[in-house]
PDB file of C-alpha atoms in Angstrom:
ATOM      1  CA  ASP A   1     -44.773  47.631   3.914  1.00 52.00           C
ATOM      2  CA  THR A   2     -46.351  44.211   3.645  1.00 64.00           C
ATOM      3  CA  GLU A   3     -48.914  42.707   6.027  1.00 92.00           C
ATOM      4  CA  VAL A   4     -47.314  39.278   5.625  1.00 97.00           C
ATOM      5  CA  THR A   5     -44.029  39.073   7.488  1.00 97.00           C
ATOM      6  CA  GLN A   6     -41.361  36.567   6.524  1.00 98.00           C
ATOM      7  CA  THR A   7     -38.212  35.779   8.481  1.00 98.00           C
ATOM      8  CA  PRO A   8     -35.368  35.619   7.911  1.00 98.00           C
ATOM      9  CA  LYS A   9     -34.978  37.843   4.857  1.00 97.00           C
ATOM     10  CA  HIS A  10     -31.803  36.048   3.832  1.00 97.00           C
ATOM     11  CA  LEU A  11     -30.535  32.584   4.715  1.00 97.00           C
ATOM     12  CA  VAL A  12     -27.354  30.786   3.741  1.00 96.00           C
ATOM     13  CA  MET A  13     -27.108  27.140   4.692  1.00 94.00           C
ATOM     14  CA  GLY A  14     -25.108  24.066   3.928  1.00 91.00           C
ATOM     15  CA  MET A  15     -26.585  20.940   2.422  1.00 90.00           C
ATOM     16  CA  THR A  16     -26.516  19.093   5.740  1.00 90.00           C
ATOM     17  CA  ASN A  17     -28.139  21.841   7.815  1.00 90.00           C
ATOM     18  CA  LYS A  18     -31.678  22.015   9.139  1.00 95.00           C
ATOM     19  CA  LYS A  19     -33.361  25.402   9.119  1.00 96.00           C
ATOM     20  CA  SER A  20     -36.871  26.838   9.099  1.00 97.00           C
ATOM     21  CA  LEU A  21     -38.530  29.694   7.268  1.00 98.00           C
ATOM     22  CA  LYS A  22     -41.286  31.543   9.089  1.00 98.00           C
ATOM     23  CA  CYS A  23     -44.307  33.459   7.889  1.00 98.00           C
ATOM     24  CA  GLU A  24     -46.839  35.410   9.950  1.00 98.00           C
ATOM     25  CA  GLN A  25     -50.029  37.284   9.139  1.00 97.00           C
ATOM     26  CA  HIS A  26     -52.627  38.973  11.356  1.00 92.00           C
ATOM     27  CA  MET A  27     -55.320  39.675   8.791  1.00 93.00           C
ATOM     28  CA  GLY A  28     -57.510  36.782   9.924  1.00 92.00           C
ATOM     29  CA  HIS A  29     -56.825  34.885   6.724  1.00 92.00           C
ATOM     30  CA  ARG A  30     -57.425  31.124   6.888  1.00 92.00           C
ATOM     31  CA  ALA A  31     -55.515  30.154   3.732  1.00 93.00           C
ATOM     32  CA  MET A  32     -51.737  30.332   3.555  1.00 95.00           C
ATOM     33  CA  TYR A  33     -49.350  29.474   0.742  1.00 96.00           C
ATOM     34  CA  TRP A  34     -45.722  28.775  -0.011  1.00 98.00           C
ATOM     35  CA  TYR A  35     -44.254  29.633  -3.420  1.00 98.00           C
ATOM     36  CA  LYS A  36     -40.762  29.166  -4.795  1.00 98.00           C
ATOM     37  CA  GLN A  37     -39.246  31.636  -7.248  1.00 98.00           C
ATOM     38  CA  LYS A  38     -36.032  31.006  -9.121  1.00 97.00           C
ATOM     39  CA  ALA A  39     -34.125  33.957 -10.573  1.00 94.00           C
ATOM     40  CA  LYS A  40     -35.855  35.595 -13.539  1.00 93.00           C
ATOM     41  CA  LYS A  41     -38.744  33.096 -13.357  1.00 96.00           C
ATOM     42  CA  PRO A  42     -42.323  33.469 -12.103  1.00 96.00           C
ATOM     43  CA  PRO A  43     -43.337  32.144  -8.676  1.00 97.00           C
ATOM     44  CA  GLU A  44     -44.353  28.467  -8.527  1.00 97.00           C
ATOM     45  CA  LEU A  45     -46.838  27.118  -6.012  1.00 96.00           C
ATOM     46  CA  MET A  46     -45.475  24.609  -3.482  1.00 97.00           C
ATOM     47  CA  PHE A  47     -48.076  24.175  -0.724  1.00 96.00           C
ATOM     48  CA  VAL A  48     -51.482  25.440   0.321  1.00 95.00           C
ATOM     49  CA  TYR A  49     -52.968  25.322   3.816  1.00 95.00           C
ATOM     50  CA  SER A  50     -56.672  25.870   4.304  1.00 93.00           C
ATOM     51  CA  TYR A  51     -57.974  26.144   7.871  1.00 93.00           C
ATOM     52  CA  GLU A  52     -54.585  24.954   9.127  1.00 95.00           C
ATOM     53  CA  LYS A  53     -54.770  21.742   7.097  1.00 95.00           C
ATOM     54  CA  LEU A  54     -52.571  20.943   4.114  1.00 95.00           C
ATOM     55  CA  SER A  55     -54.823  21.017   1.073  1.00 91.00           C
ATOM     56  CA  ILE A  56     -52.371  21.182  -1.831  1.00 89.00           C
ATOM     57  CA  ASN A  57     -48.858  19.758  -2.188  1.00 91.00           C
ATOM     58  CA  GLU A  58     -47.495  20.344  -5.672  1.00 90.00           C
ATOM     59  CA  SER A  59     -45.279  17.227  -5.635  1.00 91.00           C
ATOM     60  CA  VAL A  60     -42.635  19.014  -3.596  1.00 95.00           C
ATOM     61  CA  PRO A  61     -39.627  16.891  -2.446  1.00 95.00           C
ATOM     62  CA  SER A  62     -39.797  15.706   1.137  1.00 95.00           C
ATOM     63  CA  ARG A  63     -36.737  17.756   2.083  1.00 96.00           C
ATOM     64  CA  PHE A  64     -39.278  20.614   2.276  1.00 97.00           C
ATOM     65  CA  SER A  65     -41.709  20.116   5.159  1.00 97.00           C
ATOM     66  CA  PRO A  66     -44.467  22.662   5.749  1.00 97.00           C
ATOM     67  CA  GLU A  67     -46.203  23.253   9.042  1.00 97.00           C
ATOM     68  CA  CYS A  68     -49.132  25.440  10.050  1.00 97.00           C
ATOM     69  CA  PRO A  69     -49.183  25.569  13.866  1.00 96.00           C
ATOM     70  CA  ASN A  70     -52.039  28.067  14.021  1.00 94.00           C
ATOM     71  CA  SER A  71     -54.079  30.334  11.786  1.00 91.00           C
ATOM     72  CA  SER A  72     -51.484  33.123  11.857  1.00 96.00           C
ATOM     73  CA  LEU A  73     -48.269  31.188  11.353  1.00 98.00           C
ATOM     74  CA  LEU A  74     -46.785  29.130   8.557  1.00 98.00           C
ATOM     75  CA  ASN A  75     -43.399  27.443   8.662  1.00 98.00           C
ATOM     76  CA  LEU A  76     -41.294  25.719   6.042  1.00 98.00           C
ATOM     77  CA  HIS A  77     -38.771  23.284   7.503  1.00 98.00           C
ATOM     78  CA  LEU A  78     -35.718  22.623   5.382  1.00 96.00           C
ATOM     79  CA  HIS A  79     -33.404  19.624   5.577  1.00 95.00           C
ATOM     80  CA  ALA A  80     -30.707  18.239   3.284  1.00 94.00           C
ATOM     81  CA  LEU A  81     -31.344  20.804   0.575  1.00 94.00           C
ATOM     82  CA  GLN A  82     -29.556  20.819  -2.764  1.00 95.00           C
ATOM     83  CA  PRO A  83     -27.844  23.764  -4.481  1.00 94.00           C
ATOM     84  CA  GLU A  84     -30.712  23.882  -7.010  1.00 95.00           C
ATOM     85  CA  ASP A  85     -33.058  24.727  -4.112  1.00 97.00           C
ATOM     86  CA  SER A  86     -31.487  28.173  -3.907  1.00 97.00           C
ATOM     87  CA  ALA A  87     -34.348  30.568  -4.602  1.00 97.00           C
ATOM     88  CA  LEU A  88     -36.682  33.195  -3.189  1.00 98.00           C
ATOM     89  CA  TYR A  89     -39.342  31.558  -1.011  1.00 98.00           C
ATOM     90  CA  LEU A  90     -42.566  33.521  -0.845  1.00 98.00           C
ATOM     91  CA  CYS A  91     -45.393  33.200   1.628  1.00 98.00           C
ATOM     92  CA  ALA A  92     -48.913  34.455   0.933  1.00 96.00           C
ATOM     93  CA  SER A  93     -52.262  34.484   2.683  1.00 95.00           C
ATOM     94  CA  SER A  94     -55.895  35.014   1.727  1.00 93.00           C
ATOM     95  CA  GLN A  95     -59.442  34.478   2.811  1.00 89.00           C
ATOM     96  CA  VAL A  96     -60.520  30.982   1.880  1.00 82.00           C
ATOM     97  CA  GLY A  97     -63.702  31.827  -0.005  1.00 68.00           C
ATOM     98  CA  GLY A  98     -64.880  28.971  -2.147  1.00 59.00           C
ATOM     99  CA  ARG A  99     -64.664  27.694  -5.686  1.00 56.00           C
ATOM    100  CA  GLY A 100     -66.595  30.090  -7.860  1.00 53.00           C
ATOM    101  CA  TYR A 101     -66.323  32.851  -5.295  1.00 55.00           C
ATOM    102  CA  GLY A 102     -63.111  34.349  -6.623  1.00 55.00           C
ATOM    103  CA  ASN A 103     -63.000  37.409  -4.494  1.00 68.00           C
ATOM    104  CA  GLN A 104     -60.005  36.425  -2.430  1.00 81.00           C
ATOM    105  CA  PRO A 105     -56.772  38.094  -3.562  1.00 91.00           C
ATOM    106  CA  GLN A 106     -53.592  36.812  -2.029  1.00 93.00           C
ATOM    107  CA  HIS A 107     -51.283  39.013   0.004  1.00 95.00           C
ATOM    108  CA  PHE A 108     -47.598  38.222  -0.323  1.00 97.00           C
ATOM    109  CA  GLY A 109     -44.619  38.737   1.918  1.00 97.00           C
ATOM    110  CA  ASP A 110     -41.295  39.910   0.480  1.00 97.00           C
ATOM    111  CA  GLY A 111     -39.806  36.446   0.765  1.00 98.00           C
ATOM    112  CA  THR A 112     -36.761  34.722   2.153  1.00 98.00           C
ATOM    113  CA  ARG A 113     -33.802  34.576  -0.189  1.00 97.00           C
ATOM    114  CA  LEU A 114     -32.223  31.169   0.366  1.00 97.00           C
ATOM    115  CA  SER A 115     -28.745  30.181  -0.761  1.00 96.00           C
ATOM    116  CA  ILE A 116     -27.515  26.585  -0.466  1.00 95.00           C
ATOM    117  CA  LEU A 117     -23.761  26.119  -0.347  1.00 91.00           C
TER     118      LEU A 117
ATOM    119  CA  ASP B   1     -56.296  28.184 -13.670  1.00 67.00           C
ATOM    120  CA  ALA B   2     -56.768  29.538 -17.169  1.00 73.00           C
ATOM    121  CA  LYS B   3     -53.727  29.859 -19.423  1.00 87.00           C
ATOM    122  CA  THR B   4     -52.875  33.512 -20.099  1.00 94.00           C
ATOM    123  CA  THR B   5     -50.694  35.168 -22.735  1.00 95.00           C
ATOM    124  CA  GLN B   6     -48.943  38.501 -22.228  1.00 98.00           C
ATOM    125  CA  PRO B   7     -46.290  40.397 -24.190  1.00 98.00           C
ATOM    126  CA  PRO B   8     -42.875  39.837 -22.591  1.00 97.00           C
ATOM    127  CA  SER B   9     -42.034  43.510 -22.308  1.00 98.00           C
ATOM    128  CA  MET B  10     -43.425  47.000 -22.823  1.00 98.00           C
ATOM    129  CA  ASP B  11     -42.163  50.558 -22.500  1.00 97.00           C
ATOM    130  CA  CYS B  12     -44.182  53.557 -21.421  1.00 97.00           C
ATOM    131  CA  ALA B  13     -43.264  57.197 -20.876  1.00 97.00           C
ATOM    132  CA  GLU B  14     -43.580  58.590 -17.381  1.00 97.00           C
ATOM    133  CA  GLY B  15     -46.876  60.417 -16.878  1.00 97.00           C
ATOM    134  CA  ARG B  16     -48.620  58.584 -19.712  1.00 97.00           C
ATOM    135  CA  ALA B  17     -51.164  55.803 -19.364  1.00 98.00           C
ATOM    136  CA  ALA B  18     -49.742  52.295 -19.468  1.00 98.00           C
ATOM    137  CA  ASN B  19     -52.045  49.753 -21.111  1.00 98.00           C
ATOM    138  CA  LEU B  20     -51.086  46.132 -20.497  1.00 98.00           C
ATOM    139  CA  PRO B  21     -52.939  43.482 -22.534  1.00 98.00           C
ATOM    140  CA  CYS B  22     -53.682  39.897 -21.564  1.00 98.00           C
ATOM    141  CA  ASN B  23     -55.281  37.088 -23.553  1.00 97.00           C
ATOM    142  CA  HIS B  24     -57.164  34.422 -21.599  1.00 93.00           C
ATOM    143  CA  SER B  25     -59.288  32.719 -24.227  1.00 89.00           C
ATOM    144  CA  THR B  26     -59.670  29.503 -22.175  1.00 89.00           C
ATOM    145  CA  ILE B  27     -60.954  31.211 -19.035  1.00 89.00           C
ATOM    146  CA  SER B  28     -63.987  29.454 -17.581  1.00 87.00           C
ATOM    147  CA  GLY B  29     -67.175  31.156 -16.513  1.00 85.00           C
ATOM    148  CA  ASN B  30     -66.411  31.196 -12.804  1.00 84.00           C
ATOM    149  CA  GLU B  31     -62.782  32.277 -13.067  1.00 89.00           C
ATOM    150  CA  TYR B  32     -61.804  35.819 -12.212  1.00 91.00           C
ATOM    151  CA  VAL B  33     -59.026  37.770 -13.903  1.00 94.00           C
ATOM    152  CA  TYR B  34     -56.434  38.859 -11.352  1.00 95.00           C
ATOM    153  CA  TRP B  35     -53.540  41.248 -11.881  1.00 97.00           C
ATOM    154  CA  TYR B  36     -50.452  41.266  -9.697  1.00 98.00           C
ATOM    155  CA  ARG B  37     -47.138  43.018 -10.097  1.00 98.00           C
ATOM    156  CA  GLN B  38     -43.694  42.277  -8.735  1.00 98.00           C
ATOM    157  CA  ILE B  39     -41.197  45.026  -8.240  1.00 96.00           C
ATOM    158  CA  HIS B  40     -37.592  43.889  -8.108  1.00 90.00           C
ATOM    159  CA  SER B  41     -36.654  42.177  -4.831  1.00 85.00           C
ATOM    160  CA  GLN B  42     -40.205  42.319  -3.466  1.00 94.00           C
ATOM    161  CA  GLY B  43     -43.082  39.879  -3.268  1.00 97.00           C
ATOM    162  CA  PRO B  44     -45.960  40.077  -5.755  1.00 97.00           C
ATOM    163  CA  GLN B  45     -48.433  42.845  -5.035  1.00 97.00           C
ATOM    164  CA  TYR B  46     -52.145  42.486  -5.733  1.00 96.00           C
ATOM    165  CA  ILE B  47     -53.475  45.210  -8.065  1.00 97.00           C
ATOM    166  CA  ILE B  48     -57.039  44.462  -9.122  1.00 96.00           C
ATOM    167  CA  HIS B  49     -59.390  41.692 -10.214  1.00 94.00           C
ATOM    168  CA  GLY B  50     -62.688  41.295 -12.047  1.00 93.00           C
ATOM    169  CA  LEU B  51     -65.148  38.789 -13.443  1.00 92.00           C
ATOM    170  CA  LYS B  52     -67.205  40.441 -16.187  1.00 91.00           C
ATOM    171  CA  ASN B  53     -67.503  44.127 -15.457  1.00 89.00           C
ATOM    172  CA  ASN B  54     -64.819  46.741 -15.720  1.00 94.00           C
ATOM    173  CA  GLU B  55     -63.235  47.586 -12.398  1.00 96.00           C
ATOM    174  CA  THR B  56     -61.346  50.569 -11.017  1.00 97.00           C
ATOM    175  CA  ASN B  57     -59.481  51.148  -7.791  1.00 96.00           C
ATOM    176  CA  GLU B  58     -56.868  53.575  -6.535  1.00 96.00           C
ATOM    177  CA  MET B  59     -54.105  51.778  -8.390  1.00 95.00           C
ATOM    178  CA  ALA B  60     -55.526  50.855 -11.778  1.00 98.00           C
ATOM    179  CA  SER B  61     -58.458  50.096 -14.054  1.00 98.00           C
ATOM    180  CA  LEU B  62     -59.311  46.713 -15.523  1.00 98.00           C
ATOM    181  CA  ILE B  63     -61.160  46.454 -18.806  1.00 98.00           C
ATOM    182  CA  ILE B  64     -62.532  42.985 -19.646  1.00 96.00           C
ATOM    183  CA  THR B  65     -63.918  42.272 -23.105  1.00 96.00           C
ATOM    184  CA  GLU B  66     -67.516  41.171 -23.360  1.00 94.00           C
ATOM    185  CA  ASP B  67     -66.516  37.647 -24.415  1.00 93.00           C
ATOM    186  CA  ARG B  68     -64.028  37.546 -21.514  1.00 94.00           C
ATOM    187  CA  LYS B  69     -61.250  36.296 -23.768  1.00 94.00           C
ATOM    188  CA  SER B  70     -58.978  39.223 -23.068  1.00 96.00           C
ATOM    189  CA  SER B  71     -58.447  42.123 -20.707  1.00 97.00           C
ATOM    190  CA  THR B  72     -56.379  45.285 -20.346  1.00 98.00           C
ATOM    191  CA  LEU B  73     -54.843  46.693 -17.201  1.00 98.00           C
ATOM    192  CA  ILE B  74     -54.567  50.465 -17.275  1.00 98.00           C
ATOM    193  CA  LEU B  75     -52.214  52.457 -15.071  1.00 98.00           C
ATOM    194  CA  PRO B  76     -53.556  55.970 -15.734  1.00 97.00           C
ATOM    195  CA  HIS B  77     -50.452  58.046 -14.949  1.00 95.00           C
ATOM    196  CA  ALA B  78     -47.396  55.826 -14.893  1.00 97.00           C
ATOM    197  CA  THR B  79     -44.471  56.733 -12.646  1.00 97.00           C
ATOM    198  CA  LEU B  80     -40.959  55.300 -12.457  1.00 97.00           C
ATOM    199  CA  ARG B  81     -42.079  53.286  -9.430  1.00 96.00           C
ATOM    200  CA  ASP B  82     -44.488  51.366 -11.660  1.00 97.00           C
ATOM    201  CA  THR B  83     -41.568  49.624 -13.368  1.00 98.00           C
ATOM    202  CA  ALA B  84     -42.223  45.955 -12.543  1.00 98.00           C
ATOM    203  CA  VAL B  85     -43.265  42.583 -13.922  1.00 98.00           C
ATOM    204  CA  TYR B  86     -47.046  42.474 -14.297  1.00 98.00           C
ATOM    205  CA  TYR B  87     -48.845  39.131 -14.101  1.00 98.00           C
ATOM    206  CA  CYS B  88     -52.335  38.411 -15.410  1.00 97.00           C
ATOM    207  CA  ILE B  89     -53.847  35.288 -13.833  1.00 95.00           C
ATOM    208  CA  GLY B  90     -57.161  33.534 -14.304  1.00 91.00           C
ATOM    209  CA  SER B  91     -58.298  31.870 -11.113  1.00 86.00           C
ATOM    210  CA  GLY B  92     -61.440  30.583  -9.458  1.00 77.00           C
ATOM    211  CA  GLY B  93     -60.305  31.995  -6.153  1.00 69.00           C
ATOM    212  CA  GLY B  94     -60.827  30.059  -3.011  1.00 69.00           C
ATOM    213  CA  ALA B  95     -57.632  28.523  -1.671  1.00 76.00           C
ATOM    214  CA  ASP B  96     -56.348  27.043  -4.916  1.00 82.00           C
ATOM    215  CA  GLY B  97     -53.054  28.844  -5.269  1.00 88.00           C
ATOM    216  CA  LEU B  98     -52.067  30.914  -8.281  1.00 92.00           C
ATOM    217  CA  THR B  99     -50.448  29.793 -11.527  1.00 92.00           C
ATOM    218  CA  PHE B 100     -48.133  32.575 -12.670  1.00 94.00           C
ATOM    219  CA  GLY B 101     -47.182  32.946 -16.328  1.00 94.00           C
ATOM    220  CA  LYS B 102     -44.118  34.824 -17.498  1.00 95.00           C
ATOM    221  CA  GLY B 103     -45.817  38.210 -17.217  1.00 97.00           C
ATOM    222  CA  THR B 104     -45.000  41.532 -18.869  1.00 98.00           C
ATOM    223  CA  HIS B 105     -41.934  43.495 -17.844  1.00 98.00           C
ATOM    224  CA  LEU B 106     -43.160  47.093 -17.918  1.00 98.00           C
ATOM    225  CA  ILE B 107     -40.433  49.706 -18.049  1.00 98.00           C
ATOM    226  CA  ILE B 108     -41.400  53.314 -17.373  1.00 98.00           C
ATOM    227  CA  GLN B 109     -39.070  55.695 -19.144  1.00 96.00           C
ATOM    228  CA  PRO B 110     -38.320  59.155 -17.687  1.00 95.00           C
TER     229      PRO B 110
END
Protein backbone atom coordinates (compact mmCIF):
# COMPACT_ATOMS: atom_id res chain seq x y z
CA ASP A 1 0.00 0.00 0.00
CA THR A 2 1.20 3.48 -0.85
CA GLU A 3 0.89 6.58 1.35
CA VAL A 4 0.25 8.72 -1.73
CA THR A 5 -3.24 8.16 -3.08
CA GLN A 6 -4.10 8.90 -6.69
CA THR A 7 -7.57 8.92 -8.21
CA PRO A 8 -8.86 7.72 -10.52
CA LYS A 9 -6.70 4.67 -11.22
CA HIS A 10 -7.82 4.58 -14.84
CA LEU A 11 -9.28 7.31 -17.03
CA VAL A 12 -10.45 7.24 -20.63
CA MET A 13 -11.33 10.56 -22.19
CA GLY A 14 -11.94 12.12 -25.54
CA MET A 15 -9.83 14.91 -26.95
CA THR A 16 -12.48 17.53 -26.23
CA ASN A 17 -13.14 16.51 -22.62
CA LYS A 18 -12.02 18.23 -19.44
CA LYS A 19 -10.99 16.02 -16.56
CA SER A 20 -8.83 16.21 -13.44
CA LEU A 21 -6.38 13.86 -11.79
CA LYS A 22 -6.14 13.99 -8.02
CA CYS A 23 -3.35 13.20 -5.60
CA GLU A 24 -3.44 13.23 -1.80
CA GLN A 25 -0.86 12.67 0.91
CA HIS A 26 -1.02 12.99 4.70
CA MET A 27 2.65 12.67 5.55
CA GLY A 28 3.11 16.40 6.12
CA HIS A 29 5.23 16.71 3.01
CA ARG A 30 5.49 20.22 1.54
CA ALA A 31 6.82 19.26 -1.90
CA MET A 32 4.64 17.51 -4.46
CA TYR A 33 5.40 16.36 -7.99
CA TRP A 34 3.78 15.24 -11.20
CA TYR A 35 5.57 12.81 -13.52
CA LYS A 36 4.52 11.34 -16.85
CA GLN A 37 5.52 7.82 -17.87
CA LYS A 38 5.03 6.45 -21.35
CA ALA A 39 5.00 2.68 -21.86
CA LYS A 40 8.39 1.03 -21.39
CA LYS A 41 10.03 4.41 -20.64
CA PRO A 42 11.23 5.95 -17.37
CA PRO A 43 9.15 8.60 -15.58
CA GLU A 44 9.67 12.20 -16.72
CA LEU A 45 9.21 15.18 -14.43
CA MET A 46 6.39 17.58 -15.34
CA PHE A 47 5.81 19.90 -12.36
CA VAL A 48 7.06 20.54 -8.86
CA TYR A 49 5.21 22.37 -6.09
CA SER A 50 7.09 23.57 -3.04
CA TYR A 51 5.07 25.02 -0.16
CA GLU A 52 2.01 25.06 -2.41
CA LYS A 53 3.74 27.22 -5.02
CA LEU A 54 4.76 26.05 -8.48
CA SER A 55 8.54 25.93 -8.50
CA ILE A 56 9.33 23.85 -11.59
CA ASN A 57 7.47 23.52 -14.89
CA GLU A 58 9.38 21.34 -17.33
CA SER A 59 8.01 23.12 -20.43
CA VAL A 60 4.77 21.17 -20.23
CA PRO A 61 2.03 22.12 -22.76
CA SER A 62 -0.69 24.36 -21.40
CA ARG A 63 -3.32 21.66 -21.91
CA PHE A 64 -1.93 20.32 -18.60
CA SER A 65 -2.72 22.66 -15.71
CA PRO A 66 -1.51 21.80 -12.22
CA GLU A 67 -3.05 23.07 -9.02
CA CYS A 68 -2.06 22.71 -5.37
CA PRO A 69 -5.05 23.85 -3.28
CA ASN A 70 -3.43 22.93 0.03
CA SER A 71 -0.43 21.11 1.42
CA SER A 72 -2.09 17.69 1.15
CA LEU A 73 -3.65 17.87 -2.29
CA LEU A 74 -2.34 18.12 -5.82
CA ASN A 75 -4.49 18.22 -8.94
CA LEU A 76 -3.70 17.99 -12.62
CA HIS A 77 -6.39 19.51 -14.84
CA LEU A 78 -6.58 18.15 -18.35
CA HIS A 79 -8.14 19.83 -21.37
CA ALA A 80 -7.97 19.18 -25.11
CA LEU A 81 -5.45 16.38 -24.76
CA GLN A 82 -3.91 14.56 -27.71
CA PRO A 83 -3.61 10.79 -28.23
CA GLU A 84 0.14 11.05 -27.55
CA ASP A 85 -0.72 12.21 -24.01
CA SER A 86 -1.86 8.69 -23.18
CA ALA A 87 0.43 7.59 -20.36
CA LEU A 88 0.73 6.75 -16.68
CA TYR A 89 0.65 9.94 -14.59
CA LEU A 90 2.48 9.63 -11.30
CA CYS A 91 2.26 11.85 -8.27
CA ALA A 92 4.96 11.99 -5.59
CA SER A 93 5.63 13.89 -2.40
CA SER A 94 8.61 14.61 -0.16
CA GLN A 95 9.93 16.87 2.53
CA VAL A 96 11.34 19.99 0.95
CA GLY A 97 14.78 19.96 2.56
CA GLY A 98 17.21 22.19 0.76
CA ARG A 99 19.88 22.06 -1.89
CA GLY A 100 22.77 20.10 -0.48
CA TYR A 101 20.56 18.45 2.11
CA GLY A 102 19.63 15.44 0.02
CA ASN A 103 17.87 13.46 2.65
CA GLN A 104 14.40 13.75 1.18
CA PRO A 105 13.31 10.64 -0.73
CA GLN A 106 10.16 10.93 -2.75
CA HIS A 107 7.12 8.76 -2.11
CA PHE A 108 5.13 7.83 -5.18
CA GLY A 109 1.53 6.90 -5.76
CA ASP A 110 0.62 4.08 -8.16
CA GLY A 111 -0.50 6.52 -10.81
CA THR A 112 -3.45 7.20 -13.05
CA ARG A 113 -3.41 5.36 -16.35
CA LEU A 114 -4.80 7.81 -18.90
CA SER A 115 -6.04 6.87 -22.35
CA ILE A 116 -7.00 9.54 -24.90
CA LEU A 117 -9.40 8.45 -27.62
CA ASP B 1 21.06 15.66 -11.47
CA ALA B 2 24.10 13.57 -12.27
CA LYS B 3 24.02 11.33 -15.34
CA THR B 4 24.01 7.64 -14.37
CA THR B 5 24.75 4.49 -16.36
CA GLN B 6 23.26 1.09 -15.55
CA PRO B 7 23.18 -2.24 -17.39
CA PRO B 8 19.82 -2.64 -19.15
CA SER B 9 19.07 -6.03 -17.67
CA MET B 10 20.31 -8.61 -15.18
CA ASP B 11 19.26 -12.06 -14.02
CA CYS B 12 19.63 -13.46 -10.53
CA ALA B 13 18.62 -16.76 -8.98
CA GLU B 14 16.04 -16.70 -6.22
CA GLY B 15 17.65 -16.76 -2.78
CA ARG B 16 20.97 -15.39 -4.03
CA ALA B 17 22.27 -11.87 -3.57
CA ALA B 18 21.50 -9.48 -6.41
CA ASN B 19 24.22 -6.90 -7.03
CA LEU B 20 23.17 -4.00 -9.23
CA PRO B 21 25.93 -1.63 -10.42
CA CYS B 22 25.63 2.05 -11.27
CA ASN B 23 28.20 4.46 -12.69
CA HIS B 24 27.82 8.13 -11.78
CA SER B 25 31.21 9.61 -12.59
CA THR B 26 29.84 13.17 -12.93
CA ILE B 27 28.13 13.25 -9.54
CA SER B 28 28.85 16.45 -7.64
CA GLY B 29 29.95 16.64 -4.04
CA ASN B 30 26.55 17.49 -2.60
CA GLU B 31 24.53 15.00 -4.64
CA TYR B 32 23.24 11.85 -3.01
CA VAL B 33 22.86 8.51 -4.76
CA TYR B 34 19.25 7.34 -4.62
CA TRP B 35 17.89 3.95 -5.62
CA TYR B 36 14.27 3.38 -6.56
CA ARG B 37 12.55 0.40 -8.10
CA GLN B 38 9.36 0.07 -10.11
CA ILE B 39 7.43 -3.14 -10.11
CA HIS B 40 5.12 -3.60 -13.07
CA SER B 41 1.96 -1.46 -12.89
CA GLN B 42 3.06 0.30 -9.70
CA GLY B 43 4.68 3.62 -8.92
CA PRO B 44 8.41 3.83 -8.16
CA GLN B 45 9.34 2.70 -4.67
CA TYR B 46 12.17 4.30 -2.71
CA ILE B 47 14.81 1.76 -1.61
CA ILE B 48 17.83 3.52 -0.14
CA HIS B 49 20.15 6.49 -0.56
CA GLY B 50 23.62 7.58 0.52
CA LEU B 51 26.25 10.28 0.15
CA LYS B 52 29.67 8.82 0.97
CA ASN B 53 29.25 6.03 3.47
CA ASN B 54 27.80 2.62 2.87
CA GLU B 55 24.20 2.32 3.97
CA THR B 56 21.94 -0.56 4.96
CA ASN B 57 18.24 -0.77 5.68
CA GLU B 58 15.64 -3.51 5.83
CA MET B 59 15.42 -3.70 2.06
CA ALA B 60 18.97 -3.42 0.77
CA SER B 61 22.57 -2.31 1.17
CA LEU B 62 24.27 0.46 -0.77
CA ILE B 63 28.00 0.38 -1.37
CA ILE B 64 29.52 3.63 -2.68
CA THR B 65 33.11 3.69 -3.91
CA GLU B 66 35.52 6.02 -2.18
CA ASP B 67 35.76 8.28 -5.24
CA ARG B 68 31.95 8.29 -5.46
CA LYS B 69 32.03 7.50 -9.17
CA SER B 70 30.07 4.30 -8.82
CA SER B 71 27.86 2.36 -6.44
CA THR B 72 26.30 -1.07 -6.01
CA LEU B 73 22.86 -1.89 -4.68
CA ILE B 74 22.73 -5.25 -2.95
CA LEU B 75 19.54 -7.20 -2.36
CA PRO B 76 20.87 -9.87 0.03
CA HIS B 77 18.33 -12.65 -0.58
CA ALA B 78 16.43 -11.98 -3.78
CA THR B 79 12.85 -13.23 -4.11
CA LEU B 80 10.56 -13.38 -7.14
CA ARG B 81 8.87 -10.22 -5.85
CA ASP B 82 12.11 -8.32 -6.37
CA THR B 83 11.68 -8.57 -10.15
CA ALA B 84 11.45 -4.90 -11.18
CA VAL B 85 13.20 -2.04 -12.94
CA TYR B 86 15.81 -0.52 -10.64
CA TYR B 87 16.78 3.13 -11.05
CA CYS B 88 19.95 4.75 -9.75
CA ILE B 89 19.65 8.54 -9.52
CA GLY B 90 22.06 11.24 -8.43
CA SER B 91 20.24 14.15 -6.87
CA GLY B 92 20.87 17.06 -4.54
CA GLY B 93 17.55 16.46 -2.85
CA GLY B 94 15.40 19.33 -1.87
CA ALA B 95 12.39 19.77 -4.13
CA ASP B 96 14.18 19.47 -7.46
CA GLY B 97 12.43 16.48 -8.94
CA LEU B 98 14.19 13.34 -10.10
CA THR B 99 15.77 12.59 -13.47
CA PHE B 100 15.24 8.90 -14.19
CA GLY B 101 17.55 7.02 -16.55
CA LYS B 102 16.59 3.79 -18.26
CA GLY B 103 17.39 1.68 -15.21
CA THR B 104 18.18 -2.02 -14.89
CA HIS B 105 15.48 -4.62 -15.42
CA LEU B 106 16.27 -7.22 -12.76
CA ILE B 107 14.69 -10.61 -13.31
CA ILE B 108 14.73 -13.08 -10.43
CA GLN B 109 14.69 -16.63 -11.70
CA PRO B 110 13.06 -19.43 -9.65
